[in-house]
Tab-separated table of C-alpha atoms in Angstrom:
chain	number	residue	atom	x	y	z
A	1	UNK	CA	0.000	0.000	0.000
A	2	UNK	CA	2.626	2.114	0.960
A	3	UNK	CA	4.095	1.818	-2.076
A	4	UNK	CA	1.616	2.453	-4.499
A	5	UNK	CA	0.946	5.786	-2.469
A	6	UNK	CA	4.228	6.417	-3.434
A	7	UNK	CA	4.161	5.345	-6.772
A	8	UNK	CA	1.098	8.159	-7.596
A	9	UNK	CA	3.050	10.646	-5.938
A	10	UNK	CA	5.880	10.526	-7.711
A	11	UNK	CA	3.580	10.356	-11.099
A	12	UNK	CA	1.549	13.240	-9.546
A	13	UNK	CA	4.915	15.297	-8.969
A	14	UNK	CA	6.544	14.578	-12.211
A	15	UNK	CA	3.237	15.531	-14.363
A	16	UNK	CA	3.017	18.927	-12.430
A	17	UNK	CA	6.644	19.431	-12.198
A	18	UNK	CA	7.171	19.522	-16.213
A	19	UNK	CA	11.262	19.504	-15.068
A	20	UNK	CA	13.986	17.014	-13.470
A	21	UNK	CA	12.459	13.631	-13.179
A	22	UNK	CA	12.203	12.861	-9.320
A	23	UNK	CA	11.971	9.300	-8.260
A	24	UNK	CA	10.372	7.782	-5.145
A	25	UNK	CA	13.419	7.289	-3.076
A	26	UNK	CA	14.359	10.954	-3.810
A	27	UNK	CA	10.854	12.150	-2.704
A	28	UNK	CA	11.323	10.203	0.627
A	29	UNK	CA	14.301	11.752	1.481
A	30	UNK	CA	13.204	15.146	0.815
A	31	UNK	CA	9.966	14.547	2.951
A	32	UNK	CA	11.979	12.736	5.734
A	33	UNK	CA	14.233	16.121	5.863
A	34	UNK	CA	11.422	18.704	5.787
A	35	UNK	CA	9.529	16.299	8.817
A	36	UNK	CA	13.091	16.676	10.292
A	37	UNK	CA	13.268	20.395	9.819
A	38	UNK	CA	9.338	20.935	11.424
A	39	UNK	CA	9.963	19.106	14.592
A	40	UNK	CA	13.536	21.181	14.970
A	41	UNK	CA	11.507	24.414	14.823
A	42	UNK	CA	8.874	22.986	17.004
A	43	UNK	CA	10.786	22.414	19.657
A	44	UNK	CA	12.777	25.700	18.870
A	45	UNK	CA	9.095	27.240	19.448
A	46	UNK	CA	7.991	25.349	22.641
A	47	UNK	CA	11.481	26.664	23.697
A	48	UNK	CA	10.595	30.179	23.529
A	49	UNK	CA	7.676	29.747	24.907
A	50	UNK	CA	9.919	29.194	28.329
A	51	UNK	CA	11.307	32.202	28.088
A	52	UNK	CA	11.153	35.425	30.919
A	53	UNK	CA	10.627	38.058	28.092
A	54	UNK	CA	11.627	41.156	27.314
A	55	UNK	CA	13.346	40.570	24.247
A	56	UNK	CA	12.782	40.154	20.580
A	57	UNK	CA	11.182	36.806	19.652
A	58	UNK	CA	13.806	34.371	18.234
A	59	UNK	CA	11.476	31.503	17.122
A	60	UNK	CA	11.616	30.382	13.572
A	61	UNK	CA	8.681	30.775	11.465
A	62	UNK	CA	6.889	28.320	9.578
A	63	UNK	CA	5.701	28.475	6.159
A	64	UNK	CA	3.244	27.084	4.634
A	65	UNK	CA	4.596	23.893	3.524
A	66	UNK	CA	5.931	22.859	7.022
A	67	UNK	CA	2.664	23.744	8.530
A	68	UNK	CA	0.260	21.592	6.573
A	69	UNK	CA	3.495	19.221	7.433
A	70	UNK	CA	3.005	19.927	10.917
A	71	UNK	CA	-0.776	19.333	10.787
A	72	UNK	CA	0.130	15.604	8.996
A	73	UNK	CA	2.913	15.003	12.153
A	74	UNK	CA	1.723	16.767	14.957
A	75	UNK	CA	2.039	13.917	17.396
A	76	UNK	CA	5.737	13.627	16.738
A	77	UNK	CA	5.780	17.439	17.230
A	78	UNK	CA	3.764	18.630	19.865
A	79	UNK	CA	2.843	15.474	21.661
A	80	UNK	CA	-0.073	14.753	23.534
A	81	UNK	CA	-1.572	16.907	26.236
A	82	UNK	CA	-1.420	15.567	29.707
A	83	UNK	CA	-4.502	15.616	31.525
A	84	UNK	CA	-2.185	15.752	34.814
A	85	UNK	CA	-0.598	19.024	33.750
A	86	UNK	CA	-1.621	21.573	36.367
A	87	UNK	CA	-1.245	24.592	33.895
A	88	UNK	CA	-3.761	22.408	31.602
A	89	UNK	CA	-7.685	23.780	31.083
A	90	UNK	CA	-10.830	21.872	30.718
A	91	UNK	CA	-12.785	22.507	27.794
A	92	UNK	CA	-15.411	24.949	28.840
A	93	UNK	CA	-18.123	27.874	27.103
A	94	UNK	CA	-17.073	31.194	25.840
A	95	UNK	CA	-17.375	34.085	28.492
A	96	UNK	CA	-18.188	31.316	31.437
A	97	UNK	CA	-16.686	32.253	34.223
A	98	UNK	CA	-17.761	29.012	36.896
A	99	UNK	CA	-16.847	25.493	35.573
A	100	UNK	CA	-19.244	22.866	36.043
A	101	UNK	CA	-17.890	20.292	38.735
A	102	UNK	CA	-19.057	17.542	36.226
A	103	UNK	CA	-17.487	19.008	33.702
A	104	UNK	CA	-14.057	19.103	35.754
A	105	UNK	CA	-14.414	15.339	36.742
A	106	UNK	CA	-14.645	14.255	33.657
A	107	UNK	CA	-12.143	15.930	31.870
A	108	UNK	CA	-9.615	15.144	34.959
A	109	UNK	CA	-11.204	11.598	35.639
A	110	UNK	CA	-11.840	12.556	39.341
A	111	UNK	CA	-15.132	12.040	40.718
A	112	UNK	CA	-16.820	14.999	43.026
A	113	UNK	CA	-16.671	14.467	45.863
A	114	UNK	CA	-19.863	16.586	48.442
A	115	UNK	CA	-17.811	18.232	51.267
A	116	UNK	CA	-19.183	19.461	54.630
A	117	UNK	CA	-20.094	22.825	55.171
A	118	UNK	CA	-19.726	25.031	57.569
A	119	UNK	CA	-22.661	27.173	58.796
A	120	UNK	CA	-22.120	29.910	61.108
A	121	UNK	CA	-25.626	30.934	64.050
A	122	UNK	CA	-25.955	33.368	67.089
A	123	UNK	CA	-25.234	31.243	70.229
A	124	UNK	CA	-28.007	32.133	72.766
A	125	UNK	CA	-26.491	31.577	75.909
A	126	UNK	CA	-22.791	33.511	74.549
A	127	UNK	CA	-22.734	36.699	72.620
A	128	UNK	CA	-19.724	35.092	70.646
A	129	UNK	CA	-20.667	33.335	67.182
A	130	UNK	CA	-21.089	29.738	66.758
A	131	UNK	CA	-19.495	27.947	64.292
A	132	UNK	CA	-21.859	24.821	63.113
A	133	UNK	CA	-20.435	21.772	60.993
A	134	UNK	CA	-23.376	20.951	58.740
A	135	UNK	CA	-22.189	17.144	57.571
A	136	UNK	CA	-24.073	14.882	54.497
A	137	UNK	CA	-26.231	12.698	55.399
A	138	UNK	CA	-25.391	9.168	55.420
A	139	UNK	CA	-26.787	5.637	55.477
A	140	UNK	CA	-25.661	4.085	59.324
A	141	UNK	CA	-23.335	1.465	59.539
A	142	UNK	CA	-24.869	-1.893	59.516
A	143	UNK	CA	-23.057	-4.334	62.727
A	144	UNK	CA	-21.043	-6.161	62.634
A	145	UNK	CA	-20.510	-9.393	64.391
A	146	UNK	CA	-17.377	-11.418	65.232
A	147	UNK	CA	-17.855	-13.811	62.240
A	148	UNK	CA	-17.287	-10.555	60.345
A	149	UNK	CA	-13.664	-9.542	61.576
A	150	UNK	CA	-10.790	-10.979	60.352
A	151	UNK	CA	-7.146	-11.202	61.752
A	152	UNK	CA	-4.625	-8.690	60.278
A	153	UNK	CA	-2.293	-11.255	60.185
A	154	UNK	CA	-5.129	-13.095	57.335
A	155	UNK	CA	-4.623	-10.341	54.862
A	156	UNK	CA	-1.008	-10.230	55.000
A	157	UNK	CA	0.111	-10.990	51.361
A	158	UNK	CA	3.602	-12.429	50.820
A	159	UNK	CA	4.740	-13.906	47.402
A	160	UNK	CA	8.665	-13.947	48.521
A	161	UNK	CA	9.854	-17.055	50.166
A	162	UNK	CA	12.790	-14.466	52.115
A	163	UNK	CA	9.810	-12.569	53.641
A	164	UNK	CA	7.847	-15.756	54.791
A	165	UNK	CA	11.061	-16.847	56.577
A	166	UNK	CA	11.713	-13.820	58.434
A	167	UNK	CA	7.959	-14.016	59.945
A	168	UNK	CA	9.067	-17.258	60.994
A	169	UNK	CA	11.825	-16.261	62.842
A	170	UNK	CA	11.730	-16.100	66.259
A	171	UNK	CA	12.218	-11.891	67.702
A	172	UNK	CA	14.212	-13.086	70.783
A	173	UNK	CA	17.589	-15.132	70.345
A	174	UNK	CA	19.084	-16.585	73.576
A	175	UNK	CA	22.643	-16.790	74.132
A	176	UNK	CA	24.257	-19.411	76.077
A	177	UNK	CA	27.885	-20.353	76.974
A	178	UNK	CA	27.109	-23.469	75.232
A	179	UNK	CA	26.587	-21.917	71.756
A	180	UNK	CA	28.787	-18.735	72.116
A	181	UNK	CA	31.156	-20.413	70.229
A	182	UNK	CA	29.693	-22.669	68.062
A	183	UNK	CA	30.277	-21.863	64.439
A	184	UNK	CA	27.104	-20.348	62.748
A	185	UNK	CA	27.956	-20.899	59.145
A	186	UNK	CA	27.158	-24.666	58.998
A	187	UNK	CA	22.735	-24.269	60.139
A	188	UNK	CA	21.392	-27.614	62.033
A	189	UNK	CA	19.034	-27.776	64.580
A	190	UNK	CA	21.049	-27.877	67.789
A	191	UNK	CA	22.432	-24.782	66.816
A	192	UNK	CA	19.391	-22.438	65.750
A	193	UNK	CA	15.829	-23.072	67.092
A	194	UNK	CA	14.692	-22.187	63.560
A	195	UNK	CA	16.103	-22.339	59.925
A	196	UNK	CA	18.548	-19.948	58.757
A	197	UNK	CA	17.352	-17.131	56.874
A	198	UNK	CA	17.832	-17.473	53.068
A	199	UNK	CA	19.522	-13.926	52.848
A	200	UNK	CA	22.368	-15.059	55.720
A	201	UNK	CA	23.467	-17.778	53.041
A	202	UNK	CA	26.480	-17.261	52.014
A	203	UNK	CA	27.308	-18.510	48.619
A	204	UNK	CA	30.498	-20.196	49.255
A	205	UNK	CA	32.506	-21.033	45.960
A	206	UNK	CA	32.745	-24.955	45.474
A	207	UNK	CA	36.686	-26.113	44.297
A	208	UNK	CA	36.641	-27.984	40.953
A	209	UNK	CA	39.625	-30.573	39.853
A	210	UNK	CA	40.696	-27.517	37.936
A	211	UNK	CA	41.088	-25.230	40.953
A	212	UNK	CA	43.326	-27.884	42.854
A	213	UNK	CA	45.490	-28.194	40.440
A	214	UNK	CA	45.817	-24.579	39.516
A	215	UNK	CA	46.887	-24.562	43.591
A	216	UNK	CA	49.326	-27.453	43.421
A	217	UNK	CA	50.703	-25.557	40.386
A	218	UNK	CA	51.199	-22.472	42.442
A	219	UNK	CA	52.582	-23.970	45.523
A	220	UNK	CA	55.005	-25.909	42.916
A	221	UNK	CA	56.100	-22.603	41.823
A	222	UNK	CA	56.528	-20.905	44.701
A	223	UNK	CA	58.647	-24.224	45.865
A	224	UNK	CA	60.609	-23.834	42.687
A	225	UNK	CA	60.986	-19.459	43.686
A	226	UNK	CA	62.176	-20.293	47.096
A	227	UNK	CA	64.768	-22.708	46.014
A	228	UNK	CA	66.167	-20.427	42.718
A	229	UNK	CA	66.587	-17.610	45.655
A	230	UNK	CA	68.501	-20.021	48.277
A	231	UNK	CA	70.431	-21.153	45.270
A	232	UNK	CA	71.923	-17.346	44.388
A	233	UNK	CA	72.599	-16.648	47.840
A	234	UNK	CA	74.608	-19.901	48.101
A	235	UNK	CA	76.176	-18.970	44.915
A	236	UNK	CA	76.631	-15.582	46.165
A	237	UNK	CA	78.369	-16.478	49.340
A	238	UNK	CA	80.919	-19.084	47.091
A	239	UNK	CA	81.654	-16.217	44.725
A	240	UNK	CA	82.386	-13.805	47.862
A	241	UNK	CA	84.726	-16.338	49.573
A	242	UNK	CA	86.811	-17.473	46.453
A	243	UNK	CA	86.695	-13.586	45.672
A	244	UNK	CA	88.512	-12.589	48.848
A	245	UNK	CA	90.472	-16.071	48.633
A	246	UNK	CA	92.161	-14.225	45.265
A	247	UNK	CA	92.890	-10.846	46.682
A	248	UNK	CA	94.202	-12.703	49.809
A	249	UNK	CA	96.889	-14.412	46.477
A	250	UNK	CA	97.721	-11.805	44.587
A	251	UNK	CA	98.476	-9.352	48.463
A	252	UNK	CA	101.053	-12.739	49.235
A	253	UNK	CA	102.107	-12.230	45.685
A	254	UNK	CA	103.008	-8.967	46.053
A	255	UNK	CA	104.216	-9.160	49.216
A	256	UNK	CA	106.195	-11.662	48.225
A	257	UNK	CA	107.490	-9.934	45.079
A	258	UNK	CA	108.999	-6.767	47.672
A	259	UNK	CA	110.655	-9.497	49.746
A	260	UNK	CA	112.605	-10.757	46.835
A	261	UNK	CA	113.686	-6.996	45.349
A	262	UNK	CA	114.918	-6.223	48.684
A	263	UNK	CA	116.653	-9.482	48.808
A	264	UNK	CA	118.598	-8.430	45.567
A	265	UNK	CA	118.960	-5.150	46.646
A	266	UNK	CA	120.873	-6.041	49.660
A	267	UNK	CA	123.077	-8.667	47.586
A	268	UNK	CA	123.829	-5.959	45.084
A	269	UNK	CA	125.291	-3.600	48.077
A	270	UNK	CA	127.577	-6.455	49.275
């Protein structure tokens, strides 16, 4: 359907046009950028409209093309009305200045509702005004017998399994020196006098085959790390001792080299 619409206009346009041959995809795009241009100068309208005053109106006209667009896309533009808007008027008669209650609840949904009024009379034992509470009438209560009354606790309405176990819980816990230090993460029944809440649950993380042997991995590691590092300082403490082993040598050495040039020395003078 759509596109036989489109398929006239274009016919339509070209017969009228007499010039450039437009085709239907060309047509859309033009329409989809005027529809784009209308809402920008909507909204640059509804903007002004916001405005303190006092200065020169800045909102863009529209011609006459973009308003019978308008008029084809006014719910993208303007939107509806809210009948929750307090600024928002109910549809009433020229010149009328009191709007008909009925009127009102059915444009705002809101049924009328008859208030008491107040009717002020001359007290006759005070010289002061009374002030008299004139109230609707009403139809009397019919009784009501104990068949009739239901429990609070009835009507209570619970759809979560959490909420139904914390009314089961009890609201007094007793400590005793026999299960001050018990260990509460592990629930049985000589420890709590009720079942564990679901929300105290902890979800503990359950090891797979994977996860041990990602840990004996580690600890092998960490083996392998702490015997690389006694290794160097071993090596460390060899390399130290042979190192002062050769400076001990080559001091003898010397030492030993003086000895014998003094030795020759002391020939030589004889």
């Amino acid at each position: 359907m759509k596109e036989a619409a489109w398929k006239s206009i274009e016919n339509e346009f070209n017969a009228r046009s007499g010039g450039t041959f437009r085709s239907t995809k060309t047509l859309k795009v033009k329409y989809e950028g005027l529809k784009r241009t209308v809402r920008k100068k909507s909204a640059a309208i509804r903007s002004e409209l916001y405005r303190t005053g006092g200065g020169q109106n800045k909102a863009p006209i529209l011609d006459n093309v973009e308003e019978q667009i308008k008029a084809m896309i006014s719910l993208s533009t303007d939107g509806l009305q809210s009948i929750y808007d307090s600024d928002i008027l109910p549809q009433t008669k020229e010149d009328q200045d009191i709007i008909d209650d009925t009127k009102v609840a059915e444009f705002t949904g809101i049924s009328v509702i008859d208030t008491d009024i107040p009717e002020v009379v001359e007290s006759e034992t005070t010289q002061n005004q009374v002030l008299l509470l004139v109230t609707n009438e009403c139809e009397p209560l019919q009784p009501t017998t104990s068949t009739d009354i239901v429990p609070e606790e009835k009507n209570i309405i619970t759809g979560n399994k959490n909420d139904n176990a914390l009314l089961d819980t009890p609201t007094r816990n007793i400590i005793t020196p026999s299960t001050a230090n018990k260990k509460w993460d592990v629930t049985s029944r000589r420890n709590l006098k009720s079942r564990k809440h679901p929300a105290l649950i902890a979800n503990v993380p359950k090891k797979t085959l994977f996860d041990e042997l990602t840990q004996a991995k580690l600890e092998l590691v960490q083996l392998q790390k702490k015997f690389l590092e006694e290794e160097i300082i071993e090596k460390k403490k060899v390399w130290e001792f042979e190192e002062n082993e050769r400076k001990k040598e080559a001091e003898f050495k010397e030492k030993e080299r003086k000895w014998k040039e003094e030795e020759y020395k002391l020939k030589l003078q004889k």
